[in-house]
Amino acid sequence: MRDSYLVTGGGGLLGHHIVDQLLARGETSVAVFDIAPGKQDSRTRVFAGDISDRQALEDAVKAVSNLVPLYEKPLNRLGPVWRNMYYSHRFRASRTS
């Protein structure tokens, strides 16, 4: 099974570049969670929502295997399962080769 990625804040300047890099290296399952996701590549799945909306964030996180959080503090409210996903994948998601 291929990895899938969720970039929280993927509509912002840094997030958009991370999404572009994931797609450029051939990742086929990339998603964005942002209150204002902006224009995204057609290959990107978009979850529009506020980072403070726990249910919306949980729904988005459940759809992926790797989390690239550009908002760290609110993710702590999601509990140990999602915190563990964050800490175990935070560097894998940013590799470039």
CSV table of C-alpha atoms in Angstrom, one decimal:
chain,number,residue,atom,x,y,z
A,1,MET,CA,0.0,0.0,0.0
A,2,ARG,CA,1.4,3.4,-1.0
A,3,ASP,CA,1.8,6.1,1.6
A,4,SER,CA,-0.7,8.9,1.7
A,5,TYR,CA,-0.1,12.4,3.1
A,6,LEU,CA,-2.1,15.1,4.7
A,7,VAL,CA,-0.6,18.6,4.9
A,8,THR,CA,-2.3,20.7,7.5
A,9,GLY,CA,-2.1,24.3,6.4
A,10,GLY,CA,-1.5,23.1,2.8
A,11,GLY,CA,-3.2,26.2,1.4
A,12,GLY,CA,-0.5,28.5,2.7
A,13,LEU,CA,2.8,29.4,1.2
A,14,LEU,CA,5.0,26.8,2.9
A,15,GLY,CA,2.2,24.1,2.8
A,16,HIS,CA,1.7,24.7,-0.9
A,17,HIS,CA,5.4,24.1,-1.6
A,18,ILE,CA,5.3,20.9,0.5
A,19,VAL,CA,2.3,19.6,-1.5
A,20,ASP,CA,4.1,20.5,-4.8
A,21,GLN,CA,7.2,18.6,-3.6
A,22,LEU,CA,5.2,15.5,-2.6
A,23,LEU,CA,3.5,15.5,-6.0
A,24,ALA,CA,6.8,16.1,-7.9
A,25,ARG,CA,8.4,13.1,-6.3
A,26,GLY,CA,5.6,10.9,-7.5
A,27,GLU,CA,3.3,10.7,-4.5
A,28,THR,CA,-0.2,9.9,-5.7
A,29,SER,CA,-2.2,10.3,-2.5
A,30,VAL,CA,-1.7,13.9,-1.2
A,31,ALA,CA,-4.4,15.8,0.8
A,32,VAL,CA,-4.6,19.3,2.2
A,33,PHE,CA,-6.4,20.5,5.3
A,34,ASP,CA,-6.9,24.3,5.5
A,35,ILE,CA,-9.5,26.8,6.3
A,36,ALA,CA,-8.8,28.5,3.0
A,37,PRO,CA,-7.2,25.8,0.8
A,38,GLY,CA,-6.9,28.0,-2.2
A,39,LYS,CA,-6.2,26.6,-5.7
A,40,GLN,CA,-4.8,23.1,-5.5
A,41,ASP,CA,-3.4,20.7,-8.1
A,42,SER,CA,-6.2,18.4,-9.4
A,43,ARG,CA,-4.3,15.4,-7.9
A,44,THR,CA,-4.7,16.8,-4.4
A,45,ARG,CA,-7.6,15.9,-2.2
A,46,VAL,CA,-8.9,18.9,-0.3
A,47,PHE,CA,-10.4,19.0,3.2
A,48,ALA,CA,-11.6,22.5,3.9
A,49,GLY,CA,-11.9,23.2,7.6
A,50,ASP,CA,-10.7,25.0,10.7
A,51,ILE,CA,-7.9,23.4,12.6
A,52,SER,CA,-9.8,24.0,15.8
A,53,ASP,CA,-12.7,21.8,14.6
A,54,ARG,CA,-11.7,18.5,16.1
A,55,GLN,CA,-14.1,16.4,14.2
A,56,ALA,CA,-13.2,17.9,10.8
A,57,LEU,CA,-9.5,17.4,11.5
A,58,GLU,CA,-10.0,13.8,12.8
A,59,ASP,CA,-11.9,12.9,9.6
A,60,ALA,CA,-9.1,14.2,7.4
A,61,VAL,CA,-6.3,12.5,9.5
A,62,LYS,CA,-8.1,9.2,9.3
A,63,ALA,CA,-7.9,9.2,5.5
A,64,VAL,CA,-4.0,9.2,5.4
A,65,SER,CA,-1.0,7.3,6.7
A,66,ASN,CA,1.4,10.3,7.1
A,67,LEU,CA,0.7,13.7,8.6
A,68,VAL,CA,2.7,16.8,7.7
A,69,PRO,CA,1.5,19.3,10.4
A,70,LEU,CA,2.2,22.9,9.9
A,71,TYR,CA,0.0,23.6,12.9
A,72,GLU,CA,1.3,21.6,15.8
A,73,LYS,CA,-0.4,22.8,19.0
A,74,PRO,CA,-4.0,22.0,18.1
A,75,LEU,CA,-3.0,18.5,17.0
A,76,ASN,CA,-2.2,17.7,20.6
A,77,ARG,CA,-5.9,17.7,21.4
A,78,LEU,CA,-6.5,14.8,19.0
A,79,GLY,CA,-5.1,12.3,21.5
A,80,PRO,CA,-2.2,9.8,21.6
A,81,VAL,CA,-3.1,8.0,18.3
A,82,TRP,CA,-2.7,11.1,16.2
A,83,ARG,CA,0.2,12.5,18.2
A,84,ASN,CA,2.0,9.2,17.7
A,85,MET,CA,1.3,9.4,13.9
A,86,TYR,CA,2.7,12.9,13.9
A,87,TYR,CA,5.9,12.0,15.8
A,88,SER,CA,6.5,8.8,13.9
A,89,HIS,CA,6.0,10.3,10.4
A,90,ARG,CA,7.0,14.0,10.7
A,91,PHE,CA,10.4,13.5,9.1
A,92,ARG,CA,9.4,10.7,6.7
A,93,ALA,CA,6.9,13.0,5.1
A,94,SER,CA,9.5,15.7,4.4
A,95,ARG,CA,12.1,13.5,2.7
A,96,THR,CA,12.8,14.5,-0.9
A,97,SER,CA,14.1,11.4,-2.5
